PDB file of C-alpha atoms in Angstrom:
ATOM      1  CA  MET A   1      14.149  42.538  10.009  1.00  0.00           C
ATOM      2  CA  THR A   2      12.297  40.539  12.622  1.00  0.00           C
ATOM      3  CA  GLY A   3      12.056  36.904  13.495  1.00  0.00           C
ATOM      4  CA  HIS A   4      10.863  34.555  16.211  1.00  0.00           C
ATOM      5  CA  HIS A   5      13.152  32.001  17.757  1.00  0.00           C
ATOM      6  CA  GLY A   6      12.825  29.223  20.293  1.00  0.00           C
ATOM      7  CA  TRP A   7      16.413  29.019  21.449  1.00  0.00           C
ATOM      8  CA  GLY A   8      19.059  31.490  22.579  1.00  0.00           C
ATOM      9  CA  TYR A   9      21.816  31.864  25.142  1.00  0.00           C
ATOM     10  CA  GLY A  10      19.820  32.986  28.180  1.00  0.00           C
ATOM     11  CA  GLN A  11      19.010  31.055  31.346  1.00  0.00           C
ATOM     12  CA  ASN A  12      15.632  29.884  30.034  1.00  0.00           C
ATOM     13  CA  ASP A  13      16.594  29.295  26.392  1.00  0.00           C
ATOM     14  CA  GLY A  14      20.341  28.582  26.565  1.00  0.00           C
ATOM     15  CA  PRO A  15      22.386  25.485  25.743  1.00  0.00           C
ATOM     16  CA  SER A  16      21.210  23.605  28.849  1.00  0.00           C
ATOM     17  CA  GLN A  17      17.625  23.928  27.568  1.00  0.00           C
ATOM     18  CA  TRP A  18      18.094  23.238  23.836  1.00  0.00           C
ATOM     19  CA  HIS A  19      17.392  19.499  24.155  1.00  0.00           C
ATOM     20  CA  LYS A  20      13.823  20.301  25.235  1.00  0.00           C
ATOM     21  CA  LEU A  21      13.102  21.818  21.821  1.00  0.00           C
ATOM     22  CA  TYR A  22      15.542  19.689  19.838  1.00  0.00           C
ATOM     23  CA  PRO A  23      16.145  16.241  21.450  1.00  0.00           C
ATOM     24  CA  ILE A  24      19.081  15.595  19.125  1.00  0.00           C
ATOM     25  CA  ALA A  25      20.915  18.510  20.787  1.00  0.00           C
ATOM     26  CA  GLN A  26      21.279  16.630  24.085  1.00  0.00           C
ATOM     27  CA  GLY A  27      24.915  15.996  24.990  1.00  0.00           C
ATOM     28  CA  ASP A  28      28.140  17.701  25.997  1.00  0.00           C
ATOM     29  CA  ARG A  29      29.488  18.281  22.492  1.00  0.00           C
ATOM     30  CA  GLN A  30      27.538  18.544  19.281  1.00  0.00           C
ATOM     31  CA  SER A  31      28.852  17.592  15.852  1.00  0.00           C
ATOM     32  CA  PRO A  32      27.352  15.930  12.780  1.00  0.00           C
ATOM     33  CA  ILE A  33      30.161  13.386  13.095  1.00  0.00           C
ATOM     34  CA  ASN A  34      31.634  11.785  16.198  1.00  0.00           C
ATOM     35  CA  ILE A  35      35.075  13.378  16.592  1.00  0.00           C
ATOM     36  CA  VAL A  36      36.984  11.658  19.392  1.00  0.00           C
ATOM     37  CA  SER A  37      39.681  14.230  20.191  1.00  0.00           C
ATOM     38  CA  SER A  38      41.892  11.747  22.037  1.00  0.00           C
ATOM     39  CA  GLN A  39      42.019   9.538  18.913  1.00  0.00           C
ATOM     40  CA  ALA A  40      42.608  12.317  16.353  1.00  0.00           C
ATOM     41  CA  VAL A  41      45.803  11.830  14.341  1.00  0.00           C
ATOM     42  CA  TYR A  42      47.667  14.575  12.475  1.00  0.00           C
ATOM     43  CA  SER A  43      48.663  13.744   8.912  1.00  0.00           C
ATOM     44  CA  PRO A  44      51.531  15.793   7.444  1.00  0.00           C
ATOM     45  CA  SER A  45      50.229  14.884   3.975  1.00  0.00           C
ATOM     46  CA  LEU A  46      47.221  17.172   4.493  1.00  0.00           C
ATOM     47  CA  LYS A  47      47.465  20.439   2.610  1.00  0.00           C
ATOM     48  CA  PRO A  48      46.202  23.782   3.958  1.00  0.00           C
ATOM     49  CA  LEU A  49      42.542  24.491   3.328  1.00  0.00           C
ATOM     50  CA  GLU A  50      42.069  26.949   0.465  1.00  0.00           C
ATOM     51  CA  LEU A  51      38.792  28.725  -0.202  1.00  0.00           C
ATOM     52  CA  SER A  52      37.958  30.931  -3.147  1.00  0.00           C
ATOM     53  CA  TYR A  53      34.926  32.762  -4.383  1.00  0.00           C
ATOM     54  CA  GLU A  54      33.709  35.139  -7.009  1.00  0.00           C
ATOM     55  CA  ALA A  55      31.716  38.147  -5.897  1.00  0.00           C
ATOM     56  CA  CYS A  56      27.968  37.703  -6.310  1.00  0.00           C
ATOM     57  CA  THR A  57      24.794  39.478  -5.328  1.00  0.00           C
ATOM     58  CA  SER A  58      22.467  38.112  -2.681  1.00  0.00           C
ATOM     59  CA  LEU A  59      18.794  37.593  -3.484  1.00  0.00           C
ATOM     60  CA  SER A  60      17.640  38.230   0.072  1.00  0.00           C
ATOM     61  CA  ILE A  61      18.974  38.863   3.565  1.00  0.00           C
ATOM     62  CA  ALA A  62      16.843  37.987   6.603  1.00  0.00           C
ATOM     63  CA  ASN A  63      17.225  37.917  10.378  1.00  0.00           C
ATOM     64  CA  ASN A  64      16.007  34.485  11.496  1.00  0.00           C
ATOM     65  CA  GLY A  65      16.245  35.389  15.180  1.00  0.00           C
ATOM     66  CA  HIS A  66      19.643  33.752  15.700  1.00  0.00           C
ATOM     67  CA  SER A  67      21.772  34.896  12.798  1.00  0.00           C
ATOM     68  CA  VAL A  68      21.608  36.538   9.436  1.00  0.00           C
ATOM     69  CA  GLN A  69      20.385  34.253   6.650  1.00  0.00           C
ATOM     70  CA  VAL A  70      21.577  35.154   3.153  1.00  0.00           C
ATOM     71  CA  GLU A  71      20.066  33.589   0.032  1.00  0.00           C
ATOM     72  CA  PHE A  72      22.160  33.490  -3.134  1.00  0.00           C
ATOM     73  CA  ASN A  73      21.410  32.480  -6.691  1.00  0.00           C
ATOM     74  CA  ASP A  74      21.820  28.679  -6.914  1.00  0.00           C
ATOM     75  CA  SER A  75      23.550  28.977 -10.276  1.00  0.00           C
ATOM     76  CA  ASP A  76      26.646  30.453  -8.603  1.00  0.00           C
ATOM     77  CA  ASP A  77      29.424  27.891  -8.146  1.00  0.00           C
ATOM     78  CA  ARG A  78      31.468  27.791  -4.937  1.00  0.00           C
ATOM     79  CA  THR A  79      34.528  25.639  -4.481  1.00  0.00           C
ATOM     80  CA  GLY A  80      36.910  24.763  -1.701  1.00  0.00           C
ATOM     81  CA  LYS A  81      40.088  22.716  -1.595  1.00  0.00           C
TER      82      LYS A  81
END
């Protein structure tokens, strides 16, 4: 498995350089939503996260240069609570 990548964790391709390839990655903390830690409030009504799955077979496994990418059949249902 081979793959080419433009980012990594080295001096020339590490987090301090990511914004050069991906301008949206500029900043101290990255999240798809703005989580302000100092304003986060715990709610005792929240239940523990429960995940379940049924075993399935992958269609393909590839090294994309940063991680392993696994493709599954889209007809498989996955749920989380």
